Short mmCIF file of C-alpha atoms in Angstrom, two decimals:
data_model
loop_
_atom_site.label_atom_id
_atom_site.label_comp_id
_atom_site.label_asym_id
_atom_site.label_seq_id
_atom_site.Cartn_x
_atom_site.Cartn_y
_atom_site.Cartn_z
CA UNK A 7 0.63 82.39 -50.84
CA UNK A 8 -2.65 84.12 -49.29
CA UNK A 9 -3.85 83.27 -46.19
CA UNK A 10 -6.93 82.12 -48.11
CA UNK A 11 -5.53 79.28 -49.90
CA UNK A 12 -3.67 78.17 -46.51
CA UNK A 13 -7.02 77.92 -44.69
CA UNK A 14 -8.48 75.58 -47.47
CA UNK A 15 -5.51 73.39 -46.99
CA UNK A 16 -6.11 73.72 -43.09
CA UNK A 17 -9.33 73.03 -43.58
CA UNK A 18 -9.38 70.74 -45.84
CA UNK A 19 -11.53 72.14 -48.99
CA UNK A 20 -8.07 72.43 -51.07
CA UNK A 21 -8.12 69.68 -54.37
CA UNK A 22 -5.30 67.40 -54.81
CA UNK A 23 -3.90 69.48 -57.08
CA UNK A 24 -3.96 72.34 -55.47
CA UNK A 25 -2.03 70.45 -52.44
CA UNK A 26 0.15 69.22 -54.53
CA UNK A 27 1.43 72.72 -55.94
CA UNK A 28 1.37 74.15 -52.60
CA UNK A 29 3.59 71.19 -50.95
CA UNK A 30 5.96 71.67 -54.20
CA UNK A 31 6.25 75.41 -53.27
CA UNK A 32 7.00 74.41 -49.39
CA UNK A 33 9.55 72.01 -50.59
CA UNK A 34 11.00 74.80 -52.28
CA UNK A 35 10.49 77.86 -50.36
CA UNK A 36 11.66 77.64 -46.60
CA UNK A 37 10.14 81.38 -45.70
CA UNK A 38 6.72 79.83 -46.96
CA UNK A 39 7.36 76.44 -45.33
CA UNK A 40 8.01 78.24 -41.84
CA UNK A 41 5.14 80.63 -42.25
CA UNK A 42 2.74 77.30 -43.22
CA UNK A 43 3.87 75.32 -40.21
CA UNK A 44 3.95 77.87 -37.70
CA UNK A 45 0.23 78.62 -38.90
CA UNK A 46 -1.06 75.18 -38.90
CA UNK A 47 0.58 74.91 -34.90
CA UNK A 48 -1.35 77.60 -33.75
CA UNK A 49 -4.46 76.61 -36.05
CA UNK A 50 -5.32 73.29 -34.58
CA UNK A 51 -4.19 73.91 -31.01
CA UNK A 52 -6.67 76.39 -30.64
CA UNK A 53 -9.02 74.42 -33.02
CA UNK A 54 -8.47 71.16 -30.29
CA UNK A 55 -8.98 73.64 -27.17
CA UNK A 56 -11.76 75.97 -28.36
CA UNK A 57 -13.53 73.42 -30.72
CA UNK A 58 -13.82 75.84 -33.47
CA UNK A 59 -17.39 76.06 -34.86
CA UNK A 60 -18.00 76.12 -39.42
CA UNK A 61 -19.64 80.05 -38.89
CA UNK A 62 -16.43 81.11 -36.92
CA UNK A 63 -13.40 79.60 -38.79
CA UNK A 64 -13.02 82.60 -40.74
CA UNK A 65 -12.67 85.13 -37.60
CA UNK A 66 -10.78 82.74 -35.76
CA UNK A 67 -8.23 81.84 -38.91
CA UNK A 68 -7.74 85.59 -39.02
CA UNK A 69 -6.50 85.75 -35.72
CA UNK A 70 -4.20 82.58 -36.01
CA UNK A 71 -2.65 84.65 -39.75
CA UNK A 72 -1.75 87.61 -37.84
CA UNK A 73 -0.46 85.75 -34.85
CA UNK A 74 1.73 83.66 -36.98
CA UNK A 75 3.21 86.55 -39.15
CA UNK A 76 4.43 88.27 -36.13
CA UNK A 77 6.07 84.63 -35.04
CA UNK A 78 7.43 83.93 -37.85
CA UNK A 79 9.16 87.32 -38.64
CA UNK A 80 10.37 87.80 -34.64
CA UNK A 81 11.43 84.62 -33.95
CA UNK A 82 12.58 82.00 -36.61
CA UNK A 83 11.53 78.03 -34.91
CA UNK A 84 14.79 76.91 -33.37
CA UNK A 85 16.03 74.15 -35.43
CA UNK A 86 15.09 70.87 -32.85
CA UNK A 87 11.68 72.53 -33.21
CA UNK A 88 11.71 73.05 -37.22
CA UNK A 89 12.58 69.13 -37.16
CA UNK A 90 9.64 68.34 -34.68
CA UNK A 91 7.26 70.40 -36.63
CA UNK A 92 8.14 68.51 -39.97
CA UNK A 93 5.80 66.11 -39.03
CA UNK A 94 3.08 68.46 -39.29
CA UNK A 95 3.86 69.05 -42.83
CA UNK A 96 3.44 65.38 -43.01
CA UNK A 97 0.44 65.45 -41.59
CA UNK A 98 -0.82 66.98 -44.82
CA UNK A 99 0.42 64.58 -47.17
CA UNK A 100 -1.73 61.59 -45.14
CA UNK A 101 -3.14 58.93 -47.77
CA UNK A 102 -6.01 57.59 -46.45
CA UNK A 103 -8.13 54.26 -47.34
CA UNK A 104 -10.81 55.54 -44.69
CA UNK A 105 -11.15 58.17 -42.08
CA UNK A 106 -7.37 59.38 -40.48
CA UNK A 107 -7.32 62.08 -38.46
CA UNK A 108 -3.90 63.99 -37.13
CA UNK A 109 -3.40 66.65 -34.99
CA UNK A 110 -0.30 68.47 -32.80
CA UNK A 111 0.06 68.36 -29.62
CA UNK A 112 2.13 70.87 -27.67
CA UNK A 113 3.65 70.36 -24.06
CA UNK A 114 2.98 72.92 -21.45
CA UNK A 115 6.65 73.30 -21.20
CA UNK A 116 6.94 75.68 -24.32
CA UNK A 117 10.88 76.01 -23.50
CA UNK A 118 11.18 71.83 -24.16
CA UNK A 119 9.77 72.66 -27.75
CA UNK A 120 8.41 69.43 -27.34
CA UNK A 121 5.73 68.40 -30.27
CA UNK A 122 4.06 65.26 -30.82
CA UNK A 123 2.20 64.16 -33.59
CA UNK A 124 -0.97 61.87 -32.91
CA UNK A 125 -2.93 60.27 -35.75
CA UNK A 126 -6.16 57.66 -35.35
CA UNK A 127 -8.45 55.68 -38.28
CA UNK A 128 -11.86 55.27 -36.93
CA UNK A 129 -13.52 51.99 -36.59
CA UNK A 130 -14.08 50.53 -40.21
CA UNK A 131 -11.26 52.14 -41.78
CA UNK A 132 -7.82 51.80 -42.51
CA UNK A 133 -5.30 54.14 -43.29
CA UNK A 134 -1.53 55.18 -43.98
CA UNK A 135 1.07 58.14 -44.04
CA UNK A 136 4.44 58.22 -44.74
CA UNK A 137 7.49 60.20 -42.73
CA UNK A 138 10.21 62.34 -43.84
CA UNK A 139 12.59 59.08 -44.40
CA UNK A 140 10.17 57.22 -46.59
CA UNK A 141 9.14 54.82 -43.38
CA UNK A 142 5.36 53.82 -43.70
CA UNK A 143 3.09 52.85 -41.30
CA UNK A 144 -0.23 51.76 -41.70
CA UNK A 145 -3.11 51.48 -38.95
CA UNK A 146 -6.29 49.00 -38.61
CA UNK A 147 -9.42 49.85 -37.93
CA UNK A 148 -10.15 51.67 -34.15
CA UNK A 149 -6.13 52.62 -33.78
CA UNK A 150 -4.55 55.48 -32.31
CA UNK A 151 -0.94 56.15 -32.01
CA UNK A 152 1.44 59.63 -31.15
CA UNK A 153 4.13 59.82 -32.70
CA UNK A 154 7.49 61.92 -31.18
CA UNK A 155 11.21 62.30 -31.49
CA UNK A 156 13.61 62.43 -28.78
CA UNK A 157 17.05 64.34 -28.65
CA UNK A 158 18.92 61.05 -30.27
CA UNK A 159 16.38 61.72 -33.20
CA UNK A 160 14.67 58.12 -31.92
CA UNK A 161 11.06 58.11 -33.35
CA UNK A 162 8.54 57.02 -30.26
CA UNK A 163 5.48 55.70 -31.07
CA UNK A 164 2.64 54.84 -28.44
CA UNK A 165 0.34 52.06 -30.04
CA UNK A 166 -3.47 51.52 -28.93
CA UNK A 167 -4.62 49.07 -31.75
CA UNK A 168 -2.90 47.52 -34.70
CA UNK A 169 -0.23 49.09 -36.89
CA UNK A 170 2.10 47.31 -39.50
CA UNK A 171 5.77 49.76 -40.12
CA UNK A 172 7.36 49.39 -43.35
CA UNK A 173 10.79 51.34 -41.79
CA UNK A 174 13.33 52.30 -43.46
CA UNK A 175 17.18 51.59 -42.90
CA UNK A 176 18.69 55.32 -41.11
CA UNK A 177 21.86 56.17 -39.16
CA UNK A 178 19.93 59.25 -38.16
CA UNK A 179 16.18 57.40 -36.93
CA UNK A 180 15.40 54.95 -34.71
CA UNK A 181 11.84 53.76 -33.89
CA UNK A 182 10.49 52.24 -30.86
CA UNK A 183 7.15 51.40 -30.14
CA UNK A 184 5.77 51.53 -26.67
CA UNK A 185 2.10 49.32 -26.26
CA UNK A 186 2.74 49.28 -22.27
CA UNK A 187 4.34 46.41 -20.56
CA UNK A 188 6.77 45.89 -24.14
CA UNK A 189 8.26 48.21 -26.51
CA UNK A 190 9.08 46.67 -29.87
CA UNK A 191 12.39 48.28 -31.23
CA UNK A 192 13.59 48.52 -34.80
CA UNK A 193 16.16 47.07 -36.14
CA UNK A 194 15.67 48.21 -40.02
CA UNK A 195 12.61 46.29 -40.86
CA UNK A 196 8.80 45.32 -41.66
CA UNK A 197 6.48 44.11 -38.69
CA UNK A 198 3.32 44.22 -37.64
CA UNK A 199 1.95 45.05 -33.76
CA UNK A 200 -1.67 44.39 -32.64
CA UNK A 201 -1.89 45.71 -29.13
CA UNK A 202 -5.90 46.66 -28.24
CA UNK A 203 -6.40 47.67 -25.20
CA UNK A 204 -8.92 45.39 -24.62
CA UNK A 205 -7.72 42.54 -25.75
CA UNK A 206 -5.05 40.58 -23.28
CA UNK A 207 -2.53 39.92 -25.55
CA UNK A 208 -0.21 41.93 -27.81
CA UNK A 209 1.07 40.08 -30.36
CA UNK A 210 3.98 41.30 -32.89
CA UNK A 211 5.02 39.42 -35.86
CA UNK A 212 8.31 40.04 -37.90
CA UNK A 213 8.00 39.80 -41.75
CA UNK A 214 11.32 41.00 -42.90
CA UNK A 215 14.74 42.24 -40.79
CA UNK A 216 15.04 42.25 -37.29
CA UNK A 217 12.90 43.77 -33.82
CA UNK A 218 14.04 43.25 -30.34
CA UNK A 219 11.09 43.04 -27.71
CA UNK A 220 12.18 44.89 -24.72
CA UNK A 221 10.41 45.59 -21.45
CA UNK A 222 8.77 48.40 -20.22
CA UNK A 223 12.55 49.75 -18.46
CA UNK A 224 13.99 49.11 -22.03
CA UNK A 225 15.95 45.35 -20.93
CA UNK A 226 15.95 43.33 -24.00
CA UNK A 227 13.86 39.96 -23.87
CA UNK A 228 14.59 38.56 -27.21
CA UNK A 229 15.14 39.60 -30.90
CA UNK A 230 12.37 38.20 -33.45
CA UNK A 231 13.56 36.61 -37.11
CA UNK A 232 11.30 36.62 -40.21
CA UNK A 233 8.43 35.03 -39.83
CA UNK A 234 8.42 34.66 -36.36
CA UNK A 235 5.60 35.87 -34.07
CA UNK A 236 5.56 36.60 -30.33
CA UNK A 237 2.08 36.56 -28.08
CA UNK A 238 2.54 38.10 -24.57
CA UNK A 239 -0.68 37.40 -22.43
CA UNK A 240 -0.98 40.57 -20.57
CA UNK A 241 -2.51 37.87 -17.89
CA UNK A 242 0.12 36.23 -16.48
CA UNK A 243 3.37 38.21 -18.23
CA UNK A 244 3.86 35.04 -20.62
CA UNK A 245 5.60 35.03 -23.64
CA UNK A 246 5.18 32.69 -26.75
CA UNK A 247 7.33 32.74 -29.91
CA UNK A 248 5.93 30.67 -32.52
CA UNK A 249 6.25 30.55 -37.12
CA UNK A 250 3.42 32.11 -38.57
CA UNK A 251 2.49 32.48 -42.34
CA UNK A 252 3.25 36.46 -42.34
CA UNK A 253 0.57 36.88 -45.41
CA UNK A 254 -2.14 35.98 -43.53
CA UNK A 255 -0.34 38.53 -40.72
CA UNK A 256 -0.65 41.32 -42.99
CA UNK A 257 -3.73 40.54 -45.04
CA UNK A 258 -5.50 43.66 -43.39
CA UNK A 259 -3.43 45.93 -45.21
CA UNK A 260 -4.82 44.44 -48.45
CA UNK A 261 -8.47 45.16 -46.93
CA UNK A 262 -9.18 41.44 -46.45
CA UNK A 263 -10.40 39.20 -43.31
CA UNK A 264 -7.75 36.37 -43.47
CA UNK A 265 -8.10 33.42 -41.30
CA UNK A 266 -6.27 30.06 -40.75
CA UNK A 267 -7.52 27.69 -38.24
CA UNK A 268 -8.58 30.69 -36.07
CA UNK A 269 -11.26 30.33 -33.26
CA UNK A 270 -14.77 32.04 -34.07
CA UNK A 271 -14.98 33.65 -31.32
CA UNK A 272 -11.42 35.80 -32.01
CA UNK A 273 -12.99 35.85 -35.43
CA UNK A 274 -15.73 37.98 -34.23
CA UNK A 275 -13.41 40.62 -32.11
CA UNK A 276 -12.05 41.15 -35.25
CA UNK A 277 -15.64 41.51 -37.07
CA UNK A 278 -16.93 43.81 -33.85
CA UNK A 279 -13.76 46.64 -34.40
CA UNK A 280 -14.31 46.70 -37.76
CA UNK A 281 -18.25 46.54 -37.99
CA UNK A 282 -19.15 48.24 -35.07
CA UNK A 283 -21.47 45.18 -33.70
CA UNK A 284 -21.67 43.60 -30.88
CA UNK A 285 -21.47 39.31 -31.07
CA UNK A 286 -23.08 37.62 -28.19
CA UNK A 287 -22.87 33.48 -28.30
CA UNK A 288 -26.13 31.55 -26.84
CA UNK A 289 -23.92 28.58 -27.52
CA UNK A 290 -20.56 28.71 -25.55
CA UNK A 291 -19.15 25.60 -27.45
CA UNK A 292 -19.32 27.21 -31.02
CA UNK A 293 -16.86 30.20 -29.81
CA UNK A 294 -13.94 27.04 -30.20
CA UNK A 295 -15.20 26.34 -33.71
CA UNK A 296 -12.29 27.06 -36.22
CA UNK A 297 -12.47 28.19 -39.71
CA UNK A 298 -10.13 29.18 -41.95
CA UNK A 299 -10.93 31.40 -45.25
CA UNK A 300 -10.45 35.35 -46.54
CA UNK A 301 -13.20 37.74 -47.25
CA UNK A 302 -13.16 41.32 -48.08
CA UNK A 303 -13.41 44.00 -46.01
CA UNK A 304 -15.78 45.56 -48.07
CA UNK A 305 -18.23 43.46 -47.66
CA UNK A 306 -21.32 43.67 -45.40
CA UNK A 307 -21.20 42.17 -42.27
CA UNK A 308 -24.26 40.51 -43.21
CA UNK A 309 -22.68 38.81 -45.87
CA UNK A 310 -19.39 37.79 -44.18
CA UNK A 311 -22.10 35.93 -41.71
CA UNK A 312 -23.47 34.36 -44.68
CA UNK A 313 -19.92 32.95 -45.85
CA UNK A 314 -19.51 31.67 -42.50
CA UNK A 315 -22.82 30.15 -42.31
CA UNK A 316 -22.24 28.08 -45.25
CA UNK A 317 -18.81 26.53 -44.36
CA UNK A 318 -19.92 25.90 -40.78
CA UNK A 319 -23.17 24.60 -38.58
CA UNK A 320 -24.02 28.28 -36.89
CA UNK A 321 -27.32 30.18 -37.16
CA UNK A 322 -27.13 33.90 -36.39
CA UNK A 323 -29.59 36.92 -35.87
CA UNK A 324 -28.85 40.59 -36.42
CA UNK A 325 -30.51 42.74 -33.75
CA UNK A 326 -30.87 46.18 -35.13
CA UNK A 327 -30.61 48.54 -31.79
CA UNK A 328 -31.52 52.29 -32.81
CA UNK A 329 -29.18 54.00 -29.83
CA UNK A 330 -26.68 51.07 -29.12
CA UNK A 331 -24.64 48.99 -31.15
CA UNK A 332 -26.42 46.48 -33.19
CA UNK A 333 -25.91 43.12 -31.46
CA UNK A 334 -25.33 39.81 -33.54
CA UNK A 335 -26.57 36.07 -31.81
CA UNK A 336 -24.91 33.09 -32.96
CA UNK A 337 -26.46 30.17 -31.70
#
């Protein structure tokens, strides 16, 4: 394959078709599968360093071909790093709902062959990508996470957001995921883990098998059944294990706002990191106002106001701010 084609799947100008013939010929060709990865490693490191303008892609990509030629026919990827650099080839085959973006990272230690993979969906979008095992995960709106294996061939994952795994059983893979003071550890199963930075809680909820919530040094504090969910206020270090109804959980990943009994005020976090608004309450006492109902994410946030307005007693203006983030008042 020309180095042509391989920059419009860099780039991402190749149709689905044409990705899917080329992914068919890596699954089949390893000398084209080594030559492709090796390419794409040096293409968006120096793409993330150099910030690569439209008018010099062309100059640049020549470069990267001629570097990764000489690579690939000196020094064949040693095999940790071949299985590292498979998730690059994954990276490709991302199915997005909104905006997902990947890229590699390399540590300065080139002798660790350490690679990570780090992929992100941008407020107001959702997205999903599969690994090598058929695990999926899918990420909410504002979410970043990097993925990387260790020698065991344990998948980390660092979490800044919400994510919801659908893993798969594996002798070979295990998957932990670090959001800071807990790691969430997989016992063959499907969860969910919402973990934003600013919020003070991270709360993971169990639909199917088994996770163990450890500490940040790895000691076990419990192991979750179905259906269970566990709220640790980053606060005071607490820990709450309560039965949820998981649907309502997971009713992001069906593109719907699902609520049950849930204070407006948590109502409108969720409406400001998908939206991009900001809420600000004139009346304190309406932020403990409950209300329980599902609305599409597709939707304006205009008219999810106007479903809430009609089940409850609020009033609300929309503030359109030109350089800032358009503020909402409920009063």
């Amino acid at each position: 394959m020309d180095k042509d084609f391989i920059s419009k799947i860099l780039m991402g100008q190749a149709s689905e078709a044409e990705k899917e013939t080329y992914y068919r010929l890596l699954a089949e060709d390893e000398n084209e599968r080594e030559l492709f990865l090796k390419t794409k490693e040096l293409w968006v490191i120096t793409s993330a360093n150099n910030k690569i303008s439209e008018q010099t892609v062309d100059q640049e990509f020549d470069e990267f071909w001629s570097k990764a030629v000489h690579q690939v026919q000196d020094n064949k990827p040693s095999q940790k790093l071949f299985s590292l650099l498979r998730y690059a080839a994954i990276a490709i085959l991302l199915i997005g709902l909104g905006s997902l973006s990947s890229y590699l990272l390399l540590n300065s230690d080139q002798a660790s062959n350490h690679l990570v993979q780090k992929f992100s969906a941008e407020k107001g979008s959702m997205a999903h990508f599969e690994l090598d095992d058929g695990t999926v995960v899918w990420l909410n709106s504002e979410t970043e996470i990097v993925l990387s294996e260790d020698q065991e061939g344990t998948r980390n994952i660092e979490l800044k957001g919400e994510a919801y795994f659908e893993v798969r059983n594996s002798d070979k893979h295990g998957l932990l995921v670090n959001v800071g003071d807990l790691k969430i550890k997989d016992i063959g199963t499907s969860f969910n883990v919402k973990a934003y930075p600013d919020d003070d809680f991270i709360e993971t909820t169990l639909m199917e098998g088994a996770v163990d919530i450890l500490k940040s040094n790895n000691a076990t504090i419990t192991r979750l059944k179905p259906g269970e969910n566990a709220t640790y206020m980053r606060s005071d270090k607490s820990l709450n294990i309560k039965n949820v109804d998981v649907e309502l959980i997971s009713a992001w990943i069906d593109g719907k706002f699902a609520f049950r009994d849930k204070r407006l005020e948590d109502i409108c976090l969720e409406l400001e990191n998908w939206y991009d608004v900001k809420f600000r309450f004139e009346d304190k006492q309406l932020k403990d106002f409950r209300y329980s109902g599902a609305i599409d994410k597709t939707t304006t946030v205009g008219y999810v106001l106007k479903m809430l307005k009609l089940t409850t007693n609020i009033q609300y203006q929309i503030n359109n701010k030109p350089y800032e983030l358009d503020e909402i008042i409920i009063y």
